[in-house]
Coordinates of C-alpha atoms and ligand atoms in Angstrom, one line a residue:
X1 CA 190.6 106.0 28.8
X2 CA 187.2 105.8 27.5
X3 CA 183.8 107.1 28.5
X4 CA 182.5 103.9 29.7
X5 CA 184.3 104.4 32.9
X6 CA 182.7 107.6 33.6
X7 CA 179.3 106.1 33.0
X8 CA 180.1 103.2 35.3
X9 CA 181.1 105.5 38.1
X10 CA 178.0 107.7 37.5
X11 CA 175.7 104.6 37.6
X12 CA 177.5 103.3 40.8
X13 CA 177.0 106.7 42.4
X14 CA 173.4 106.7 41.5
X15 CA 172.8 103.3 42.9
X16 CA 174.6 103.9 46.1
X17 CA 172.9 107.2 46.6
X18 CA 169.4 105.6 46.2
X19 CA 170.3 103.3 48.9
X20 CA 171.7 106.0 51.2
X21 CA 169.5 106.6 54.4
X22 CA 171.7 108.4 57.0
X23 CA 174.1 111.0 57.5
X24 CA 176.9 108.4 57.9
X25 CA 175.9 106.6 54.5
X26 CA 176.4 110.1 52.8
X27 CA 179.9 110.6 54.6
X28 CA 180.9 107.2 53.2
X29 CA 179.7 108.3 49.8
X30 CA 181.7 111.5 49.9
X31 CA 184.9 109.6 50.8
X32 CA 184.2 107.0 48.3
X33 CA 183.7 109.3 45.4
X34 CA 185.1 112.8 46.4
X35 CA 187.9 111.7 48.9
X36 CA 191.7 111.5 48.0
X37 CA 191.4 108.1 46.8
X38 CA 187.8 108.4 45.7
X39 CA 186.4 107.3 42.2
X40 CA 186.0 110.8 40.9
X41 CA 189.3 111.9 42.3
X42 CA 191.2 109.1 40.6
X43 CA 189.7 110.0 37.3
X44 CA 191.5 113.4 37.4
X45 CA 194.7 111.5 38.0
X46 CA 194.2 109.6 34.7
X47 CA 194.1 113.0 32.8
X48 CA 197.8 112.4 31.9
X49 CA 196.9 109.4 29.9
X50 CA 194.7 111.5 27.6
X51 CA 196.1 113.1 24.6
X52 CA 196.6 116.9 24.9
X53 CA 194.1 117.3 22.2
X54 CA 191.3 115.3 24.0
X55 CA 192.1 116.6 27.6
X56 CA 189.8 119.7 27.7
X57 CA 186.7 117.8 26.5
X58 CA 187.7 114.8 28.9
X59 CA 188.2 117.2 31.8
X60 CA 184.8 118.7 31.2
X61 CA 183.2 115.3 31.2
X62 CA 185.0 114.4 34.5
X63 CA 183.8 117.8 35.9
X64 CA 180.3 117.0 35.0
X65 CA 180.4 113.7 36.9
X66 CA 181.9 115.5 39.8
X67 CA 179.1 118.1 39.7
X68 CA 176.5 115.3 39.6
X69 CA 178.0 113.6 42.6
X70 CA 178.4 116.8 44.5
X71 CA 174.8 117.9 43.8
X72 CA 173.4 114.4 44.5
X73 CA 175.1 114.6 47.8
X74 CA 173.9 118.2 48.5
X75 CA 170.3 117.3 47.6
X76 CA 170.4 114.3 50.0
X77 CA 171.8 116.5 52.8
X78 CA 169.2 119.0 52.2
X79 CA 166.5 116.3 52.4
X80 CA 168.0 114.8 55.6
X81 CA 168.0 118.2 57.1
X82 CA 164.6 119.1 56.0
X83 CA 163.5 115.8 57.6
X84 CA 165.2 116.9 60.8
X85 CA 163.7 120.3 60.7
X86 CA 160.4 118.8 60.1
X87 CA 160.7 116.5 63.1
X88 CA 161.8 119.4 65.1
X89 CA 158.7 121.5 64.1
X90 CA 156.7 118.4 64.8
X91 CA 158.1 118.1 68.3
X92 CA 157.4 121.9 69.0
X93 CA 153.8 121.5 67.7
X94 CA 153.3 118.6 70.0
X95 CA 154.7 120.4 72.9
X96 CA 152.3 123.4 72.1
X97 CA 149.3 121.1 71.7
X98 CA 150.0 119.1 74.9
X99 CA 150.6 122.4 76.8
X100 CA 147.1 123.7 75.7
X101 CA 145.5 120.3 76.5
X102 CA 146.9 120.4 80.1
X103 CA 145.8 123.9 80.5
X104 CA 142.3 123.2 79.3
X105 CA 142.2 120.1 81.7
X106 CA 143.4 122.3 84.5
X107 CA 140.6 124.9 83.7
X108 CA 137.8 122.2 83.6
X109 CA 139.1 120.7 86.7
X110 CA 138.9 123.9 88.3
X111 CA 135.4 124.5 87.0
X112 CA 134.3 121.1 88.4
X113 CA 135.9 121.8 91.7
X114 CA 134.1 125.2 91.9
X115 CA 130.8 123.5 91.1
X116 CA 131.5 121.0 93.8
X117 CA 132.5 123.7 96.2
X118 CA 129.3 125.8 95.4
X119 CA 127.1 122.8 96.3
X120 CA 128.9 121.7 99.3
X121 CA 127.0 119.5 101.6
X122 CA 128.0 118.6 105.0
X123 CA 126.6 115.1 105.4
X124 CA 127.3 115.0 109.0
X125 CA 124.9 117.9 109.8
X126 CA 121.6 116.7 111.3
X127 CA 118.7 116.6 108.9
X128 CA 115.6 118.9 108.9
X129 CA 112.7 117.4 110.9
X130 CA 109.2 117.6 109.7
X131 CA 106.4 116.9 112.0
X132 CA 104.5 113.7 110.9
X133 CA 100.8 114.3 110.7
X134 CA 98.2 112.1 112.4
X135 CA 94.5 111.3 112.2
X136 CA 92.0 113.9 113.5
X137 CA 90.3 112.5 116.7
X138 CA 87.0 112.5 114.9
X139 CA 88.5 110.4 112.0
X140 CA 90.2 108.1 114.5
X141 CA 86.9 107.8 116.5
X142 CA 85.0 106.8 113.3
X143 CA 87.7 104.4 112.4
X144 CA 87.6 102.7 115.8
X145 CA 83.8 102.4 115.7
X146 CA 83.9 100.9 112.3
X147 CA 86.6 98.6 113.3
X148 CA 84.8 97.3 116.3
X149 CA 81.5 96.7 114.4
X150 CA 83.6 95.1 111.6
X151 CA 84.7 92.5 114.1
X152 CA 81.0 91.8 115.0
X153 CA 80.5 91.2 111.3
X154 CA 79.3 94.7 110.0
X155 CA 80.5 96.2 106.8
X156 CA 80.6 99.8 105.7
X157 CA 77.9 101.5 103.6
X158 CA 77.7 105.0 102.5
X159 CA 75.1 107.6 101.3
X160 CA 75.3 111.1 99.8
X161 CA 75.5 114.3 101.9
X162 CA 72.7 115.8 99.8
X163 CA 69.7 113.6 100.2
X164 CA 66.2 113.6 98.9
X165 CA 63.7 114.6 101.5
X166 CA 61.8 111.4 100.8
X167 CA 64.8 109.2 101.9
X168 CA 65.8 111.6 104.7
X169 CA 62.3 111.9 106.2
X170 CA 59.4 110.1 104.5
X171 CA 60.9 106.8 103.9
X172 CA 61.9 106.8 107.6
X173 CA 58.4 107.2 108.7
X174 CA 58.8 111.0 109.6
X175 CA 55.5 112.4 108.4
X176 CA 54.8 115.9 107.2
X177 CA 54.0 117.2 110.6
X178 CA 57.4 116.0 112.1
X179 CA 59.3 118.9 113.7
X180 CA 62.7 118.0 112.2
X181 CA 61.2 118.8 108.7
X182 CA 60.8 122.3 109.7
X183 CA 62.9 124.9 107.7
X184 CA 64.0 126.1 111.0
X185 CA 65.9 122.8 111.6
X186 CA 67.2 121.6 108.3
X187 CA 69.3 123.0 105.4
X188 CA 67.2 122.8 102.3
X189 CA 69.4 122.4 99.1
X190 CA 66.3 122.5 96.8
X191 CA 62.5 121.9 96.6
X192 CA 63.1 118.1 97.4
X193 CA 66.6 118.0 98.6
X194 CA 68.2 118.5 102.0
X195 CA 71.6 118.3 103.4
X196 CA 71.0 115.2 105.4
X197 CA 70.1 115.7 109.0
X198 CA 71.1 112.3 110.0
X199 CA 72.7 109.2 108.5
X200 CA 69.4 107.1 108.9
X201 CA 68.6 107.6 105.2
X202 CA 71.5 105.2 104.4
X203 CA 69.3 102.5 105.9
X204 CA 66.8 102.8 103.1
X205 CA 69.5 103.1 100.4
X206 CA 71.2 100.0 101.7
X207 CA 67.8 98.0 101.8
X208 CA 66.9 99.0 98.4
X209 CA 70.1 97.9 96.8
X210 CA 70.8 94.7 98.7
X211 CA 69.2 91.4 99.9
X212 CA 69.0 90.5 103.7
X213 CA 70.8 89.5 105.8
X214 CA 72.1 93.0 106.1
X215 CA 74.7 94.0 108.5
X216 CA 76.1 97.5 107.9
X217 CA 77.5 100.6 109.7
X218 CA 77.3 104.1 107.8
X219 CA 79.7 106.8 109.0
X220 CA 79.2 110.3 107.6
X221 CA 78.7 114.0 107.8
X222 CA 75.3 115.4 108.9
X223 CA 73.9 118.9 108.9
X224 CA 71.5 120.8 111.1
X225 CA 70.5 124.4 111.4
X226 CA 71.8 124.9 114.9
X227 CA 73.6 127.8 116.5
X228 CA 77.2 127.1 117.4
X229 CA 77.8 126.6 121.1
X230 CA 79.9 124.4 123.3
X231 CA 77.7 121.3 122.3
X232 CA 76.3 122.1 118.9
X233 CA 77.7 122.5 115.5
X234 CA 75.8 122.9 112.2
X235 CA 78.1 120.1 110.8
X236 CA 78.9 117.0 112.7
X237 CA 79.3 113.3 112.2
X238 CA 77.2 110.2 112.9
X239 CA 77.7 106.4 112.5
X240 CA 74.4 104.6 111.7
X241 CA 74.0 100.8 112.0
X242 CA 71.5 98.5 110.6
X243 CA 70.9 94.7 110.9
X244 CA 68.1 93.0 109.0
X245 CA 67.6 89.2 109.2
X246 CA 64.8 86.7 109.7
X247 CA 65.4 85.8 113.3
X248 CA 66.9 88.9 114.8
X249 CA 65.2 90.3 117.9
X250 CA 65.6 92.9 120.8
X251 CA 67.9 90.4 122.8
X252 CA 70.3 90.1 119.9
X253 CA 70.3 93.8 119.5
X254 CA 71.1 94.4 123.2
X255 CA 73.9 91.9 122.9
X256 CA 75.6 93.6 120.0
X257 CA 75.1 97.1 121.4
X258 CA 76.3 96.2 124.9
X259 CA 79.5 94.5 123.5
X260 CA 80.1 97.6 121.4
X261 CA 79.8 99.9 124.4
X262 CA 82.1 97.8 126.5
X263 CA 84.6 97.6 123.8
X264 CA 84.6 101.3 123.2
X265 CA 84.0 102.8 126.6
X266 CA 85.5 100.2 128.9
X267 CA 84.8 96.6 129.9
X268 CA 83.4 97.3 133.4
X269 CA 80.9 100.0 132.2
X270 CA 77.3 99.4 133.0
X271 CA 75.0 99.7 129.8
X272 CA 71.4 100.7 130.2
X273 CA 68.6 100.6 127.6
X274 CA 66.1 103.3 128.3
X275 CA 62.7 103.4 126.5
X276 CA 62.4 106.3 124.0
X277 CA 60.8 107.4 120.7
X278 CA 62.0 107.6 117.3
X279 CA 59.6 107.5 114.2
X280 CA 61.7 104.8 112.4
X281 CA 61.9 102.3 115.3
X282 CA 59.4 100.4 117.3
X283 CA 60.2 99.8 120.2
X284 CA 62.8 102.5 120.4
X285 CA 65.5 102.9 123.1
X286 CA 68.3 105.3 124.2
X287 CA 71.5 103.7 125.2
X288 CA 73.2 105.0 128.3
X289 CA 76.8 104.1 129.5
X290 CA 78.0 104.5 133.0
X291 CA 79.9 107.9 133.2
X292 CA 83.4 107.6 132.1
X293 CA 84.5 110.5 134.3
X294 CA 83.0 109.6 137.6
X295 CA 82.2 105.9 137.0
X296 CA 78.7 106.4 138.0
X297 CA 79.2 108.4 141.3
X298 CA 77.9 111.6 139.7
X299 CA 79.6 114.6 138.3
X300 CA 79.3 117.7 136.1
X301 CA 79.7 115.7 132.8
X302 CA 77.0 113.3 133.6
X303 CA 75.0 116.1 135.3
X304 CA 75.0 114.0 138.5
X305 CA 73.0 111.3 136.8
X306 CA 75.9 108.9 136.7
X307 CA 75.1 108.0 133.2
X308 CA 75.9 109.3 129.6
X309 CA 73.4 108.9 126.8
X310 CA 75.4 107.5 123.7
X311 CA 73.0 106.5 121.0
X312 CA 69.5 106.2 119.8
X313 CA 68.3 102.7 118.7
X314 CA 65.5 100.4 118.3
X315 CA 63.8 97.6 116.2
X316 CA 63.2 98.9 112.7
X317 CA 59.6 100.1 112.1
X318 CA 57.7 97.8 109.7
X319 CA 56.9 100.9 107.5
X320 CA 60.7 101.4 107.2
X321 CA 61.3 98.0 106.1
X322 CA 58.5 98.2 103.6
X323 CA 60.0 101.4 102.3
X324 CA 63.2 99.4 101.8
X325 CA 61.4 96.8 99.8
X326 CA 61.7 94.3 102.6
X327 CA 58.7 92.2 103.8
X328 CA 58.2 93.0 107.6
X329 CA 56.3 89.7 107.8
X330 CA 59.5 87.7 107.1
X331 CA 62.2 89.9 108.2
X332 CA 63.0 92.0 111.3
X333 CA 65.8 94.5 111.9
X334 CA 67.4 96.8 114.5
X335 CA 69.1 100.1 114.0
X336 CA 71.2 102.6 115.9
X337 CA 72.7 105.9 115.4
X338 CA 75.3 107.7 117.4
X339 CA 76.9 111.2 117.3
X340 CA 80.6 110.8 116.8
X341 CA 81.5 114.3 118.3
X342 CA 79.3 113.6 121.3
X343 CA 81.0 110.1 122.2
X344 CA 84.5 111.5 121.5
X345 CA 83.8 114.4 123.9
X346 CA 82.6 112.0 126.4
X347 CA 85.4 109.7 126.0
X348 CA 88.3 112.3 126.0
X349 CA 86.5 114.7 128.5
X350 CA 86.4 117.5 126.0
X351 CA 83.9 120.2 127.1
X352 CA 83.6 122.2 123.9
X353 CA 82.8 120.7 120.5
X354 CA 84.5 123.6 118.8
X355 CA 87.8 122.2 120.0
X356 CA 87.5 119.7 117.1
X357 CA 87.2 122.2 114.4
X358 CA 89.5 125.2 115.5
X359 CA 92.6 123.1 114.4
X360 CA 94.5 124.3 117.3
X361 CA 97.6 122.0 117.5
X362 CA 97.7 122.2 121.2
X363 CA 94.5 120.3 121.2
X364 CA 94.8 118.0 118.2
X365 CA 98.4 117.0 118.9
X366 CA 97.2 115.2 122.0
X367 CA 95.5 112.7 119.8
X368 CA 98.6 111.6 117.8
Ligands
DAH1 N1 68.8 109.4 113.5 C1 68.7 109.6 114.8 C2 69.2 111.1 115.0 O1 69.8 111.6 114.2 C3 69.5 108.7 115.6 C4 68.9 107.3 115.5 C5 68.0 106.9 116.5 C6 69.3 106.4 114.5 C7 67.5 105.6 116.5 C8 68.7 105.1 114.5 C9 67.8 104.9 115.5 O2 69.0 104.2 113.6 O3 67.3 103.5 115.5 O4 69.1 111.4 116.2

């Protein structure tokens, strides 16, 4: 019996151990080496062949092999069980983690749900209704006048509310002695500036900045030092009109004005041109329309005359054309001016001008 056998068995064990992977591999190893017929066990059986003298040393050598095998097996078993424990721990860890995750999800779901609940909106409920605004009757009257003249070929021109007294008065042939220039009648905004008392100044401004033929209407606010009563307001509106061309005449003027009046007041209304006086026109006229209310029979609105005065007008005075840098030997013009509140009152049978400014919806809502 030599030692090479011991080394062979040791080497064989180490090789097999290095390949072992499972618990059953190790059971096989145990049987193969430490079992009744195992390699280590059979070594002890060979003790008899060794001389009595060598026996203790040989026995010790076998024992060392046996220990090596046993400790190798033990180590492997420990490794295996460590791995199992590790896996177990991992499984617990995963369980804890997924539990926490689930809880967190539940919590956040709850928060979302609560948020939704707090802003709960019943889409089947009827909506909130807001009243839709509409044009003021003065604005819509101006718009309608401008629209009718637009169809007759007139465009819109505008001037400032604060006007020089030259343009508001002098250029319009209203001399120093004219009663409208009195401080009693006009709001002066400075030594040479007035709040315009009429829109007629826009005639001058338009002539100065454009070449004939001119065909404009000029809507705007005007100011007069009047006490407020049922038919007067210190602020009101006018629409001015001006036509300047080579061949225009009083007949053309009557045609334009009559067609506007029929369009605005009614197709079967009679229109009358009554001689009058304005410093800026010659000849001048006032235009009357058959009473809208009584259709000419006579009533309180027309003071039994059967007619309503709706505008002032006339052929533009040669001095006014000159002040607008237009040669009165070549060009002629006609002009007109109407009070918007006045004709709106006539048209809608409104008896008090203040109804336009008091913003009482019971009045204004009738004009939607
Ligand atoms: N400017 C006059 C007024 O305020 C109205 C008027 C009359 C305008 C005759 C005109 C016109 O253009 O030709 O009472």
